[in-house]
Amino acid sequence: MSKDWKPRTKLVHTGIRRSQYGEVSEAIFLTQGFVYDSAEAAEARFLKAGEDEFIYARYGNPTVRMFEDRIAALEGTEDAFATASGMAAVNGALTSMLRAGDHVVSSRALFGSCLYILEEVLTRYGVDVTFVDGPDLDQWRAAVRPGTKAVFFESLSNPTLEVIDIRAVSDIAHAVGATVIVDNVFSTPTFSRAVELGADVVVYSTTKHIDGQGRALGGVILGTREFIRKTVEPYLKHTGAAMSPFTAWIMLKGLETLDLRVRAQADSATRIAQALSGDPRLSRVIFPHLRDHPQHDLATAQMEKGGTVLSLDLRGGQAAAFRFLNALRIVTISNNLGDAKSIITHPATTTHQRLSEDQRAALGITPGLVRLSVGLEDAEDLLADLTQALDAV
Ligand SMILES: *Cc1c(COP(=O)(O)O)cnc(C)c1O
């Protein structure tokens, strides 16, 4: 494996462990256990397992290890640990390193289940959590204190696509010795520069762009070898959120085409955002690389492309949003993202239904807001579908 390979080469070749049969496509090692040549060999492996020595699939598995090596090579971290879902990755990254009495600072605009972990789970075990408005650096400066153990944020928030300055927040966190944990799903691994900008730990729901075809749940935690093997692995191998070998194989195959897919989706998202921008029926078209995005300069500096998701705010509120969704013929109503199929969701009545009206208003989740995940269809077909649905409203 060459460290100098470009991302597309890494995504096809890194991490391969060929069996004695010399298979071209990565093998799925659907085994929960591994046999030892002797009692002494078993004893030695339990004492210290080598690089490619496995004990039990909850601890590690060759197919899962291939996936971990490949995604770590892309992200530019020393190591990775794969998990059963994105939430297992977020929970594993935070819970493995925190204990009662620790302090964490987090941005407020979070994926609903991430908010649950920070607000309900960590606090239940005596972790003190302070929430800030992610784009407001003064709030981060005021919230961290000597001894703050971690800061957590989504680099691009859901569904209003606020951009958080990874370098600036990392500098603030590192000044007090805190670990920077970034949920980077919306930025995608292809456009991520999180580690280069200062993040210590990056987590992904691989359910999104890495699978990219809506088949399986998965997650991954990326960081230094020390953090992954000494902090994350002991916690996850004993608490059980391991990725299955079959899922790891799906994710490996997803990685092979990730760069091509995500770039095509981001180009279509840009095309659609530009075409719909200024439409009188929409009060807002939110896309990080549109010139009127409040953090346009930061977004273009931090991400090579604007991502694969955009949000539209219909002037007619919820009634108009529902008529719009129901009139779409190609774009499907669902709540996944990063999929080959374009998917649209109405956050106020689905993903963010649990929040109070005030909380939704504070996050910019208005009754007319819809979130569009742009898929792999032809951009002109998508635009025609969106336009005819707007006409139908
Ligand atoms: C989907 C998502 C998660 C959770 O991932 P699952 O695979 O559904 O468990 C976490 N964070 C963000 C930003 C997400 O979009």
XYZ file of C-alpha atoms and ligand atoms in Angstrom:
408
model
C 0.000 0.000 0.000
C 1.359 3.356 -0.962
C 0.744 6.406 1.197
C 1.236 8.539 -1.928
C -1.757 7.114 -3.769
C -4.551 9.521 -4.630
C -7.954 8.958 -2.959
C -9.523 6.970 -5.823
C -6.633 4.486 -5.860
C -6.730 4.114 -2.080
C -10.493 3.513 -2.222
C -10.035 0.554 -4.556
C -6.851 -1.081 -3.227
C -6.158 -0.228 0.410
C -6.560 -2.810 3.133
C -6.991 -5.902 0.940
C -6.348 -9.184 2.743
C -6.388 -11.943 0.107
C -7.015 -15.499 1.161
C -5.089 -18.484 -0.265
C -7.584 -18.521 -3.181
C -6.452 -15.176 -4.570
C -9.973 -13.780 -4.966
C -10.287 -10.445 -6.787
C -13.234 -9.104 -4.804
C -12.738 -8.921 -1.030
C -13.891 -12.073 0.785
C -16.670 -11.927 3.351
C -15.314 -13.721 6.410
C -18.670 -14.633 7.908
C -17.203 -16.252 10.975
C -17.609 -15.221 14.568
C -14.531 -17.108 15.786
C -11.021 -18.214 14.749
C -9.139 -21.462 15.453
C -5.679 -21.780 16.980
C -3.003 -24.318 16.033
C -2.377 -25.184 19.661
C -3.337 -24.328 23.224
C -0.120 -22.327 23.465
C -1.052 -20.337 20.333
C -4.451 -19.522 21.859
C -2.786 -18.395 25.075
C -0.307 -16.237 23.137
C -3.018 -14.595 21.054
C -5.129 -13.739 24.104
C -2.031 -12.264 25.716
C -1.293 -10.082 22.691
C -2.969 -10.403 19.286
C -0.728 -9.401 16.367
C -1.695 -7.148 13.442
C -3.603 -9.784 11.498
C -4.595 -12.118 14.319
C -8.237 -12.316 15.319
C -9.992 -13.798 18.342
C -13.707 -13.102 18.062
C -15.768 -11.029 15.626
C -16.909 -8.623 18.343
C -13.218 -7.654 18.694
C -12.343 -7.660 15.005
C -12.694 -9.624 11.758
C -10.652 -9.656 8.524
C -13.425 -8.161 6.347
C -14.109 -5.473 8.943
C -10.377 -4.762 9.216
C -10.145 -4.289 5.433
C -12.884 -1.655 5.668
C -11.230 0.068 8.646
C -7.874 0.263 6.870
C -9.428 1.613 3.677
C -11.471 4.390 5.297
C -8.536 5.367 7.550
C -6.322 5.685 4.453
C -8.861 8.002 2.837
C -9.397 10.162 5.923
C -5.695 10.307 6.721
C -5.865 8.877 10.243
C -3.669 6.156 11.721
C -6.537 3.842 12.546
C -10.304 3.287 12.592
C -12.911 1.193 14.408
C -16.062 0.138 12.554
C -19.413 -0.014 14.355
C -22.906 -1.372 13.836
C -24.392 2.063 13.045
C -23.511 5.729 12.946
C -25.007 6.208 16.376
C -22.848 3.403 17.796
C -19.857 5.372 16.447
C -20.965 8.688 17.997
C -21.799 6.991 21.303
C -18.590 4.927 21.239
C -16.329 7.909 20.541
C -17.830 9.947 23.390
C -18.609 7.321 26.015
C -15.295 5.482 25.667
C -13.310 8.592 26.632
C -15.590 10.270 29.202
C -16.282 9.653 32.866
C -18.376 11.288 35.601
C -17.268 14.846 36.320
C -15.900 15.493 32.827
C -16.982 18.563 30.849
C -18.001 18.539 27.164
C -18.908 21.435 24.883
C -21.165 20.691 21.914
C -22.890 22.602 19.172
C -26.675 22.748 19.579
C -27.711 21.985 15.979
C -27.305 18.210 16.028
C -28.800 15.130 14.420
C -31.630 14.121 16.813
C -29.965 10.970 18.182
C -26.643 12.793 18.724
C -28.541 15.359 20.782
C -30.073 12.512 22.817
C -26.620 11.095 23.650
C -25.249 14.463 24.760
C -28.373 15.723 26.500
C -29.804 12.533 28.027
C -27.184 9.770 28.166
C -23.922 11.506 29.111
C -25.589 13.777 31.684
C -27.220 10.726 33.304
C -23.714 9.472 34.117
C -22.482 12.768 35.531
C -20.889 14.364 32.462
C -21.432 18.121 32.342
C -22.471 19.265 28.827
C -22.553 22.890 27.618
C -24.339 23.671 24.322
C -23.308 26.542 22.033
C -24.369 27.950 18.675
C -21.779 26.246 16.474
C -20.985 29.105 14.071
C -20.488 31.612 16.951
C -16.817 31.257 17.940
C -17.235 33.577 20.953
C -19.661 31.072 22.457
C -17.073 28.273 22.080
C -14.409 30.499 23.699
C -16.742 31.277 26.613
C -17.822 27.668 27.084
C -14.493 25.816 27.205
C -12.551 25.782 30.460
C -9.313 24.247 31.695
C -10.051 20.553 31.963
C -12.790 20.488 29.271
C -12.363 16.940 28.015
C -14.000 17.057 24.568
C -15.795 19.255 22.081
C -18.316 17.753 19.679
C -19.978 19.154 16.572
C -21.345 18.324 13.129
C -19.146 20.171 10.642
C -22.195 20.806 8.442
C -25.443 20.795 10.394
C -28.702 19.063 9.590
C -30.980 20.327 8.063
C -30.034 24.021 7.865
C -26.459 23.387 6.633
C -24.647 25.728 9.010
C -20.899 25.417 8.571
C -18.704 25.105 11.650
C -15.145 26.370 11.385
C -13.166 23.202 12.145
C -9.807 24.956 12.418
C -11.018 27.758 14.694
C -12.998 25.479 17.034
C -10.079 23.004 17.157
C -7.687 25.807 18.157
C -10.060 26.920 20.931
C -10.447 23.331 22.153
C -6.746 22.469 21.985
C -5.838 25.563 24.007
C -7.531 23.903 27.010
C -6.391 20.369 26.114
C -9.784 19.118 24.851
C -10.196 16.379 22.234
C -12.043 17.512 19.089
C -14.652 15.012 17.866
C -16.337 15.843 14.548
C -19.435 14.157 13.112
C -18.606 14.673 9.462
C -21.517 12.929 7.705
C -22.845 15.921 5.765
C -19.342 16.983 4.668
C -18.725 13.434 3.339
C -15.337 11.643 3.534
C -14.590 12.823 -0.030
C -14.741 16.525 0.816
C -13.489 16.207 4.415
C -10.302 17.916 5.500
C -11.250 17.624 9.175
C -8.016 16.020 10.390
C -5.827 18.438 8.434
C -7.837 21.317 9.972
C -7.295 20.071 13.522
C -9.940 17.449 14.387
C -8.612 14.627 16.574
C -11.452 12.176 16.012
C -13.849 11.921 13.050
C -17.040 9.855 13.057
C -19.247 8.822 10.151
C -22.543 7.103 9.749
C -21.496 4.819 6.877
C -25.223 4.276 6.296
C -25.109 7.507 4.292
C -22.632 8.184 1.450
C -20.260 5.261 2.140
C -22.917 2.622 1.507
C -24.609 5.145 -0.736
C -27.238 2.714 -1.934
C -29.491 2.464 1.095
C -28.675 -1.135 2.027
C -27.079 -1.307 5.459
C -26.519 0.554 8.723
C -22.931 1.163 9.765
C -20.562 3.596 11.421
C -16.872 4.273 11.920
C -14.642 6.138 14.379
C -11.323 7.453 13.036
C -8.348 8.736 15.031
C -4.834 8.020 16.220
C -3.802 4.393 16.806
C -3.470 5.230 20.497
C -7.042 6.586 20.743
C -8.620 3.834 18.618
C -6.817 0.854 20.175
C -6.401 2.043 23.795
C -9.643 4.001 24.332
C -12.250 3.061 21.699
C -11.515 -0.640 21.111
C -11.648 -1.805 24.761
C -14.985 -0.046 25.218
C -16.568 -1.239 21.968
C -15.278 -4.807 22.020
C -16.816 -5.359 25.444
C -20.058 -3.427 24.875
C -20.854 -5.095 21.561
C -21.551 -2.537 18.819
C -19.303 -4.314 16.273
C -19.929 -4.006 12.526
C -20.918 -7.314 10.928
C -18.544 -8.765 8.284
C -21.340 -8.685 5.699
C -21.941 -4.993 6.369
C -18.188 -4.342 6.172
C -18.171 -5.930 2.720
C -21.038 -3.688 1.578
C -19.125 -0.668 2.890
C -15.873 -1.801 1.188
C -17.700 -2.019 -2.141
C -19.302 1.357 -1.404
C -15.883 2.922 -0.834
C -14.706 1.799 -4.287
C -17.228 4.109 -5.953
C -17.539 6.754 -3.197
C -15.424 9.456 -4.826
C -17.176 9.177 -8.194
C -20.663 9.083 -6.691
C -20.233 11.908 -4.205
C -18.663 14.235 -6.766
C -21.496 13.594 -9.217
C -24.091 14.134 -6.494
C -22.398 17.349 -5.330
C -22.290 18.677 -8.920
C -26.010 17.965 -9.337
C -26.776 19.561 -5.954
C -24.878 22.685 -7.041
C -26.721 22.787 -10.364
C -30.121 22.439 -8.650
C -29.323 24.974 -5.907
C -28.206 27.550 -8.494
C -31.252 26.947 -10.696
C -33.774 27.222 -7.854
C -32.052 30.145 -6.132
C -34.246 33.236 -6.489
C -37.409 31.281 -7.345
C -40.243 33.473 -6.014
C -42.015 30.484 -4.458
C -39.032 29.804 -2.181
C -38.011 32.108 0.667
C -34.626 30.370 1.030
C -32.425 27.987 -0.923
C -29.733 26.790 1.498
C -26.571 25.304 0.012
C -23.081 25.944 1.450
C -21.493 26.925 -1.864
C -24.249 29.356 -2.923
C -22.989 32.913 -2.794
C -25.780 34.010 -0.420
C -25.020 31.315 2.184
C -24.123 33.217 5.399
C -20.815 31.317 5.632
C -20.045 31.043 1.926
C -16.343 31.935 2.326
C -15.786 29.449 5.142
C -17.734 26.777 3.247
C -15.628 27.140 0.106
C -12.382 27.223 2.125
C -13.294 24.167 4.197
C -14.977 22.008 1.544
C -13.967 21.456 -2.079
C -17.648 21.146 -3.080
C -20.843 22.146 -1.273
C -21.979 18.623 -0.387
C -24.882 16.551 -1.634
C -27.732 18.041 0.408
C -29.662 21.275 0.008
C -32.621 22.716 1.861
C -35.530 24.691 0.403
C -37.992 26.846 2.309
C -41.419 27.084 0.669
C -43.234 30.362 1.192
C -46.568 28.637 1.712
C -45.434 26.855 4.919
C -46.297 23.258 5.767
C -49.269 23.024 3.413
C -47.122 24.096 0.471
C -44.280 21.803 1.557
C -46.628 18.815 1.706
C -48.156 19.627 -1.713
C -44.620 19.937 -3.112
C -43.493 16.568 -1.699
C -46.660 14.815 -2.861
C -46.279 16.164 -6.419
C -42.731 14.824 -6.918
C -42.398 11.901 -9.349
C -38.681 11.036 -9.266
C -37.576 12.318 -5.870
C -38.837 9.966 -3.151
C -40.089 10.890 0.301
C -37.824 9.283 2.892
C -35.342 10.326 5.567
C -32.020 8.760 4.550
C -29.401 10.824 2.736
C -26.354 10.252 0.572
C -28.288 7.621 -1.389
C -28.190 6.941 -5.142
C -31.883 7.843 -5.138
C -32.789 11.473 -4.509
C -34.662 11.724 -1.237
C -36.703 14.526 0.273
C -37.880 14.994 3.833
C -39.944 17.527 5.796
C -37.875 17.861 9.004
C -40.492 19.683 11.133
C -42.942 16.765 10.962
C -40.447 13.868 10.825
C -36.784 13.968 11.941
C -37.323 17.001 14.204
C -40.929 16.285 15.239
C -39.799 15.578 18.838
C -38.587 19.180 19.329
C -40.863 21.972 20.563
C -41.919 24.676 18.117
C -39.562 27.117 19.867
C -36.613 24.733 19.580
C -37.355 24.217 15.882
C -37.619 27.972 15.320
C -34.261 28.487 17.088
C -32.669 25.965 14.718
C -34.240 27.573 11.629
C -36.507 24.570 10.995
C -39.515 26.427 9.656
C -42.818 24.782 8.600
C -41.957 25.288 4.920
C -38.434 23.809 5.100
C -37.659 20.633 3.145
C -34.298 18.834 2.965
C -33.272 17.365 -0.382
C -30.546 14.723 -0.630
C -29.442 14.721 -4.262
C -28.875 11.284 -5.784
C -27.296 9.916 -8.927
C -30.138 10.612 -11.360
C -29.565 13.058 -14.230
C -29.554 16.574 -12.773
C -31.822 17.922 -15.548
C -34.453 15.250 -14.837
C -34.311 16.144 -11.141
C -34.630 19.837 -11.881
C -37.610 19.215 -14.167
C -39.253 17.131 -11.420
C -38.658 19.768 -8.747
C -39.927 22.527 -11.052
C -43.133 20.705 -12.012
C -43.773 20.010 -8.297
C -43.258 23.694 -7.472
C -45.734 24.547 -10.256
C -48.221 22.122 -8.710
C -48.001 23.929 -5.353
C -27.495 9.471 10.089
C -26.633 10.262 10.982
C -26.187 9.731 12.199
C -26.593 8.373 12.679
O -26.234 7.325 11.858
P -26.996 5.909 11.800
O -26.186 5.117 10.862
O -28.386 6.191 11.344
O -26.988 5.358 13.201
C -25.371 10.527 12.988
N -25.028 11.772 12.611
C -25.454 12.311 11.449
C -25.034 13.704 11.106
C -26.267 11.584 10.598
O -26.689 12.125 9.447
